[in-house]
PDB file of C-alpha atoms in Angstrom:
ATOM      1  CA  MET N   1       0.000   0.000   0.000  1.00 41.00           C
ATOM      2  CA  LEU N   2       1.005   3.577  -0.622  1.00 47.00           C
ATOM      3  CA  SER N   3       2.365   5.450   2.394  1.00 52.00           C
ATOM      4  CA  VAL N   4       0.813   8.828   3.174  1.00 65.00           C
ATOM      5  CA  ALA N   5       2.975  11.361   5.008  1.00 78.00           C
ATOM      6  CA  LEU N   6       0.438  13.034   7.273  1.00 89.00           C
ATOM      7  CA  ASP N   7       1.120  13.394  10.999  1.00 92.00           C
ATOM      8  CA  LEU N   8      -2.439  13.990  12.168  1.00 95.00           C
ATOM      9  CA  ALA N   9      -1.469  13.744  15.848  1.00 94.00           C
ATOM     10  CA  LYS N  10       1.007  16.597  15.458  1.00 95.00           C
ATOM     11  CA  MET N  11      -1.509  18.647  13.476  1.00 96.00           C
ATOM     12  CA  LEU N  12      -4.214  18.047  16.093  1.00 96.00           C
ATOM     13  CA  GLN N  13      -1.883  19.035  18.927  1.00 96.00           C
ATOM     14  CA  THR N  14      -0.875  22.195  17.053  1.00 96.00           C
ATOM     15  CA  ALA N  15      -4.532  23.106  16.420  1.00 95.00           C
ATOM     16  CA  ILE N  16      -5.387  22.711  20.102  1.00 94.00           C
ATOM     17  CA  GLN N  17      -2.384  24.782  21.178  1.00 94.00           C
ATOM     18  CA  ARG N  18      -3.248  27.551  18.709  1.00 94.00           C
ATOM     19  CA  ARG N  19      -6.853  27.672  19.886  1.00 91.00           C
ATOM     20  CA  ASN N  20      -5.858  27.753  23.559  1.00 88.00           C
ATOM     21  CA  GLN N  21      -3.339  30.507  22.824  1.00 91.00           C
ATOM     22  CA  PHE N  22      -5.992  32.527  20.990  1.00 90.00           C
ATOM     23  CA  LEU N  23      -8.464  32.177  23.861  1.00 86.00           C
ATOM     24  CA  TYR N  24      -5.807  33.130  26.404  1.00 85.00           C
ATOM     25  CA  GLU N  25      -4.450  36.116  24.462  1.00 90.00           C
ATOM     26  CA  ASN N  26      -7.936  37.479  23.872  1.00 89.00           C
ATOM     27  CA  ASP N  27      -9.151  36.715  27.393  1.00 88.00           C
ATOM     28  CA  ILE N  28     -12.115  34.758  26.060  1.00 83.00           C
ATOM     29  CA  ALA N  29     -14.084  32.713  28.553  1.00 86.00           C
ATOM     30  CA  ILE N  30     -17.250  30.960  27.412  1.00 87.00           C
ATOM     31  CA  SER N  31     -19.076  27.922  28.702  1.00 90.00           C
ATOM     32  CA  SER N  32     -18.091  24.462  27.576  1.00 88.00           C
ATOM     33  CA  ASP N  33     -21.479  23.945  25.922  1.00 93.00           C
ATOM     34  CA  GLU N  34     -21.251  27.210  24.003  1.00 93.00           C
ATOM     35  CA  THR N  35     -17.688  26.383  22.964  1.00 93.00           C
ATOM     36  CA  MET N  36     -18.951  23.061  21.592  1.00 95.00           C
ATOM     37  CA  ARG N  37     -21.786  24.699  19.670  1.00 96.00           C
ATOM     38  CA  GLY N  38     -19.413  27.333  18.313  1.00 95.00           C
ATOM     39  CA  ASN N  39     -16.960  24.662  17.179  1.00 97.00           C
ATOM     40  CA  TYR N  40     -19.681  22.839  15.246  1.00 98.00           C
ATOM     41  CA  VAL N  41     -20.900  26.068  13.655  1.00 98.00           C
ATOM     42  CA  ARG N  42     -17.333  27.021  12.646  1.00 97.00           C
ATOM     43  CA  LEU N  43     -16.847  23.574  11.111  1.00 98.00           C
ATOM     44  CA  ASP N  44     -20.181  23.803   9.294  1.00 98.00           C
ATOM     45  CA  VAL N  45     -19.314  27.227   7.857  1.00 98.00           C
ATOM     46  CA  ALA N  46     -15.807  26.061   6.899  1.00 98.00           C
ATOM     47  CA  LEU N  47     -17.260  23.096   4.994  1.00 97.00           C
ATOM     48  CA  ALA N  48     -19.645  25.436   3.162  1.00 96.00           C
ATOM     49  CA  GLU N  49     -16.729  27.734   2.283  1.00 95.00           C
ATOM     50  CA  LEU N  50     -14.785  24.711   1.027  1.00 94.00           C
ATOM     51  CA  ALA N  51     -17.724  23.648  -1.139  1.00 93.00           C
ATOM     52  CA  ASN N  52     -17.947  27.179  -2.488  1.00 90.00           C
ATOM     53  CA  ALA N  53     -14.210  27.203  -3.284  1.00 90.00           C
ATOM     54  CA  MET N  54     -14.565  23.842  -5.043  1.00 89.00           C
ATOM     55  CA  GLY N  55     -17.583  25.099  -6.973  1.00 85.00           C
ATOM     56  CA  TRP N  56     -18.652  21.731  -8.413  1.00 83.00           C
ATOM     57  CA  PHE N  57     -22.323  22.500  -7.775  1.00 83.00           C
ATOM     58  CA  GLU N  58     -22.094  25.578 -10.030  1.00 77.00           C
ATOM     59  CA  LEU N  59     -21.479  23.203 -12.948  1.00 72.00           C
ATOM     60  CA  THR N  60     -18.509  25.177 -14.254  1.00 68.00           C
ATOM     61  CA  THR N  61     -15.700  23.460 -16.086  1.00 62.00           C
ATOM     62  CA  THR N  62     -12.985  26.098 -16.037  1.00 65.00           C
ATOM     63  CA  PRO N  63      -9.685  24.799 -14.661  1.00 58.00           C
ATOM     64  CA  LYS N  64      -8.469  26.233 -11.372  1.00 65.00           C
ATOM     65  CA  THR N  65      -5.600  28.724 -11.363  1.00 63.00           C
ATOM     66  CA  ALA N  66      -2.681  28.450  -8.929  1.00 62.00           C
ATOM     67  CA  ASP N  67      -4.241  31.148  -6.747  1.00 74.00           C
ATOM     68  CA  GLU N  68      -7.523  29.244  -6.694  1.00 84.00           C
ATOM     69  CA  GLU N  69      -5.677  26.038  -5.769  1.00 85.00           C
ATOM     70  CA  THR N  70      -4.090  27.847  -2.816  1.00 89.00           C
ATOM     71  CA  THR N  71      -7.496  29.208  -1.817  1.00 91.00           C
ATOM     72  CA  LEU N  72      -8.932  25.703  -2.065  1.00 93.00           C
ATOM     73  CA  ARG N  73      -6.145  24.207   0.057  1.00 95.00           C
ATOM     74  CA  ASN N  74      -6.563  26.944   2.662  1.00 96.00           C
ATOM     75  CA  ALA N  75     -10.328  26.350   2.769  1.00 96.00           C
ATOM     76  CA  TYR N  76      -9.678  22.628   3.237  1.00 97.00           C
ATOM     77  CA  LEU N  77      -7.222  23.308   6.066  1.00 98.00           C
ATOM     78  CA  LYS N  78      -9.691  25.637   7.779  1.00 98.00           C
ATOM     79  CA  ALA N  79     -12.293  22.875   7.736  1.00 98.00           C
ATOM     80  CA  MET N  80      -9.674  20.406   8.967  1.00 98.00           C
ATOM     81  CA  ASP N  81      -8.987  22.703  11.910  1.00 98.00           C
ATOM     82  CA  GLY N  82     -12.731  22.675  12.563  1.00 98.00           C
ATOM     83  CA  PHE N  83     -12.684  18.885  12.781  1.00 98.00           C
ATOM     84  CA  PHE N  84      -9.716  19.084  15.159  1.00 98.00           C
ATOM     85  CA  GLN N  85     -11.494  21.567  17.439  1.00 97.00           C
ATOM     86  CA  VAL N  86     -14.697  19.528  17.581  1.00 98.00           C
ATOM     87  CA  ALA N  87     -12.791  16.307  18.260  1.00 98.00           C
ATOM     88  CA  ALA N  88     -10.755  17.926  21.020  1.00 96.00           C
ATOM     89  CA  LYS N  89     -13.788  19.446  22.742  1.00 95.00           C
ATOM     90  CA  GLN N  90     -15.802  16.218  22.458  1.00 95.00           C
ATOM     91  CA  THR N  91     -12.753  14.256  23.742  1.00 95.00           C
ATOM     92  CA  TRP N  92     -12.830  12.281  20.492  1.00 97.00           C
ATOM     93  CA  SER N  93      -9.224  13.035  19.551  1.00 95.00           C
ATOM     94  CA  GLN N  94      -8.509   9.326  19.143  1.00 96.00           C
ATOM     95  CA  LEU N  95     -10.761   9.390  16.070  1.00 96.00           C
ATOM     96  CA  ILE N  96      -8.544  11.935  14.314  1.00 96.00           C
ATOM     97  CA  VAL N  97      -5.293   9.979  14.345  1.00 93.00           C
ATOM     98  CA  GLN N  98      -5.244   7.352  11.604  1.00 91.00           C
ATOM     99  CA  SER N  99      -2.865   4.450  11.124  1.00 88.00           C
ATOM    100  CA  ASP N 100      -0.673   4.382   8.032  1.00 86.00           C
ATOM    101  CA  ASP N 101      -2.756   1.461   6.751  1.00 90.00           C
ATOM    102  CA  LYS N 102      -6.013   3.386   7.234  1.00 90.00           C
ATOM    103  CA  LEU N 103      -4.618   6.451   5.443  1.00 90.00           C
ATOM    104  CA  ALA N 104      -3.323   4.265   2.629  1.00 89.00           C
ATOM    105  CA  ALA N 105      -6.746   2.630   2.297  1.00 91.00           C
ATOM    106  CA  LEU N 106      -8.407   6.054   2.145  1.00 90.00           C
ATOM    107  CA  THR N 107      -6.044   7.231  -0.588  1.00 90.00           C
ATOM    108  CA  SER N 108      -6.633   4.110  -2.652  1.00 91.00           C
ATOM    109  CA  ALA N 109     -10.390   4.730  -2.739  1.00 92.00           C
ATOM    110  CA  ARG N 110     -12.022   5.908  -5.945  1.00 94.00           C
ATOM    111  CA  LYS N 111     -13.018   9.510  -6.462  1.00 94.00           C
ATOM    112  CA  ALA N 112     -16.558  10.323  -5.427  1.00 92.00           C
ATOM    113  CA  LYS N 113     -19.181   9.898  -8.124  1.00 91.00           C
ATOM    114  CA  SER N 114     -21.120  12.749  -6.562  1.00 91.00           C
ATOM    115  CA  LEU N 115     -19.397  15.479  -4.582  1.00 92.00           C
ATOM    116  CA  SER N 116     -22.850  16.733  -3.638  1.00 92.00           C
ATOM    117  CA  GLN N 117     -23.695  13.380  -2.049  1.00 94.00           C
ATOM    118  CA  GLN N 118     -20.349  13.275  -0.254  1.00 95.00           C
ATOM    119  CA  TYR N 119     -20.765  16.839   1.052  1.00 96.00           C
ATOM    120  CA  LEU N 120     -24.337  16.310   2.230  1.00 96.00           C
ATOM    121  CA  SER N 121     -23.385  13.017   3.886  1.00 97.00           C
ATOM    122  CA  MET N 122     -20.591  14.725   5.814  1.00 98.00           C
ATOM    123  CA  LYS N 123     -23.028  17.377   6.991  1.00 98.00           C
ATOM    124  CA  GLN N 124     -25.609  14.780   8.071  1.00 98.00           C
ATOM    125  CA  PHE N 125     -22.990  12.804  10.003  1.00 99.00           C
ATOM    126  CA  LEU N 126     -21.821  15.977  11.740  1.00 98.00           C
ATOM    127  CA  TYR N 127     -25.398  16.900  12.672  1.00 98.00           C
ATOM    128  CA  ASP N 128     -25.831  13.411  14.146  1.00 98.00           C
ATOM    129  CA  ALA N 129     -22.547  13.772  16.016  1.00 98.00           C
ATOM    130  CA  PHE N 130     -23.737  17.032  17.548  1.00 98.00           C
ATOM    131  CA  LEU N 131     -27.434  16.417  18.117  1.00 97.00           C
ATOM    132  CA  LYS N 132     -27.262  12.717  19.034  1.00 97.00           C
ATOM    133  CA  HIS N 133     -23.689  12.658  20.408  1.00 95.00           C
ATOM    134  CA  GLU N 134     -22.824   9.866  17.965  1.00 97.00           C
ATOM    135  CA  GLN N 135     -19.103   9.273  17.960  1.00 97.00           C
ATOM    136  CA  PRO N 136     -19.253   6.874  14.960  1.00 98.00           C
ATOM    137  CA  ALA N 137     -21.041   9.567  12.935  1.00 98.00           C
ATOM    138  CA  PHE N 138     -18.217  12.022  13.615  1.00 98.00           C
ATOM    139  CA  GLU N 139     -15.651   9.381  12.692  1.00 98.00           C
ATOM    140  CA  HIS N 140     -17.414   8.672   9.406  1.00 98.00           C
ATOM    141  CA  ALA N 141     -17.606  12.386   8.568  1.00 98.00           C
ATOM    142  CA  TRP N 142     -13.872  12.663   9.324  1.00 98.00           C
ATOM    143  CA  HIS N 143     -13.053   9.753   7.014  1.00 97.00           C
ATOM    144  CA  LEU N 144     -15.144  11.284   4.218  1.00 97.00           C
ATOM    145  CA  PHE N 145     -13.366  14.589   4.759  1.00 98.00           C
ATOM    146  CA  LEU N 146      -9.901  13.007   4.632  1.00 97.00           C
ATOM    147  CA  LYS N 147     -10.839  11.149   1.452  1.00 96.00           C
ATOM    148  CA  LEU N 148     -12.170  14.373  -0.057  1.00 96.00           C
ATOM    149  CA  GLY N 149      -8.812  16.058   0.453  1.00 96.00           C
ATOM    150  CA  LEU N 150      -6.475  13.191  -0.351  1.00 95.00           C
ATOM    151  CA  VAL N 151      -8.409  11.626  -3.240  1.00 95.00           C
ATOM    152  CA  ASP N 152     -11.037  13.943  -4.699  1.00 94.00           C
ATOM    153  CA  LEU N 153      -8.975  17.130  -4.373  1.00 94.00           C
ATOM    154  CA  GLY N 154      -5.660  15.322  -4.849  1.00 93.00           C
ATOM    155  CA  PHE N 155      -3.762  17.006  -2.020  1.00 94.00           C
ATOM    156  CA  ALA N 156      -0.595  15.296  -0.857  1.00 93.00           C
ATOM    157  CA  GLY N 157      -0.498  14.540   2.853  1.00 92.00           C
ATOM    158  CA  GLU N 158       2.878  16.200   3.226  1.00 93.00           C
ATOM    159  CA  GLU N 159       1.599  19.336   1.466  1.00 93.00           C
ATOM    160  CA  LEU N 160      -1.351  19.582   3.852  1.00 95.00           C
ATOM    161  CA  GLU N 161       0.779  18.987   6.923  1.00 95.00           C
ATOM    162  CA  GLN N 162       3.408  21.552   5.952  1.00 95.00           C
ATOM    163  CA  ALA N 163       0.821  24.205   5.106  1.00 95.00           C
ATOM    164  CA  PHE N 164      -1.139  23.579   8.303  1.00 96.00           C
ATOM    165  CA  LEU N 165       1.896  23.723  10.570  1.00 95.00           C
ATOM    166  CA  ALA N 166       3.203  26.849   8.799  1.00 94.00           C
ATOM    167  CA  GLU N 167       0.032  28.872   9.538  1.00 79.00           C
TER     168      GLU N 167
END
C-alpha cells in the first residue's frame, strides 16, 4: 500500500495549542457547551466555504488557477482545523489519528461519483454527532473529509501537513 505522510497527531496538537493561545491572548471565557456549539458552527461554515471554493455545484468546467488552488487548500485546512477543534472538545481526539494502513486505504479509494452526495453526507454525520452525540457519525464524517482532500482534491499529505503547521 502507498504510504501517506500526514502526521495527524502533530496537526491536532498544534490546532489545540493555537486555539488555547488565541483564547488566552484574547481573554475569552465561554461555557463548555457554548464552545462546543461554536466549534460545530465554525466547522459547518468552513465546509460550506470549502464547497464554495470547489464550486462543483455551479457546474462550471474552467480549470483552477494556482491562486484558486491555494485558496482551495486553505479552505480545506480551515475545515480540517474545525474537525480538530470539535474532536478535542468532544474528547474524540482518538478518532482523528489514523494508522498508516487506514490512510493508505483512504487514498486508494475511488473519487466520489457525486461530490454533492459526499458533502451532504458529511453534513448529516456531523449533525448526528452534535445532536445525538454519535461518535461513529463524527468518525465517518472525518473519514469522508480526509478522502475528499487526499483523493477527490488530490492534495498530498505532506503538502497539507506543511501548510497547516506553517500557519
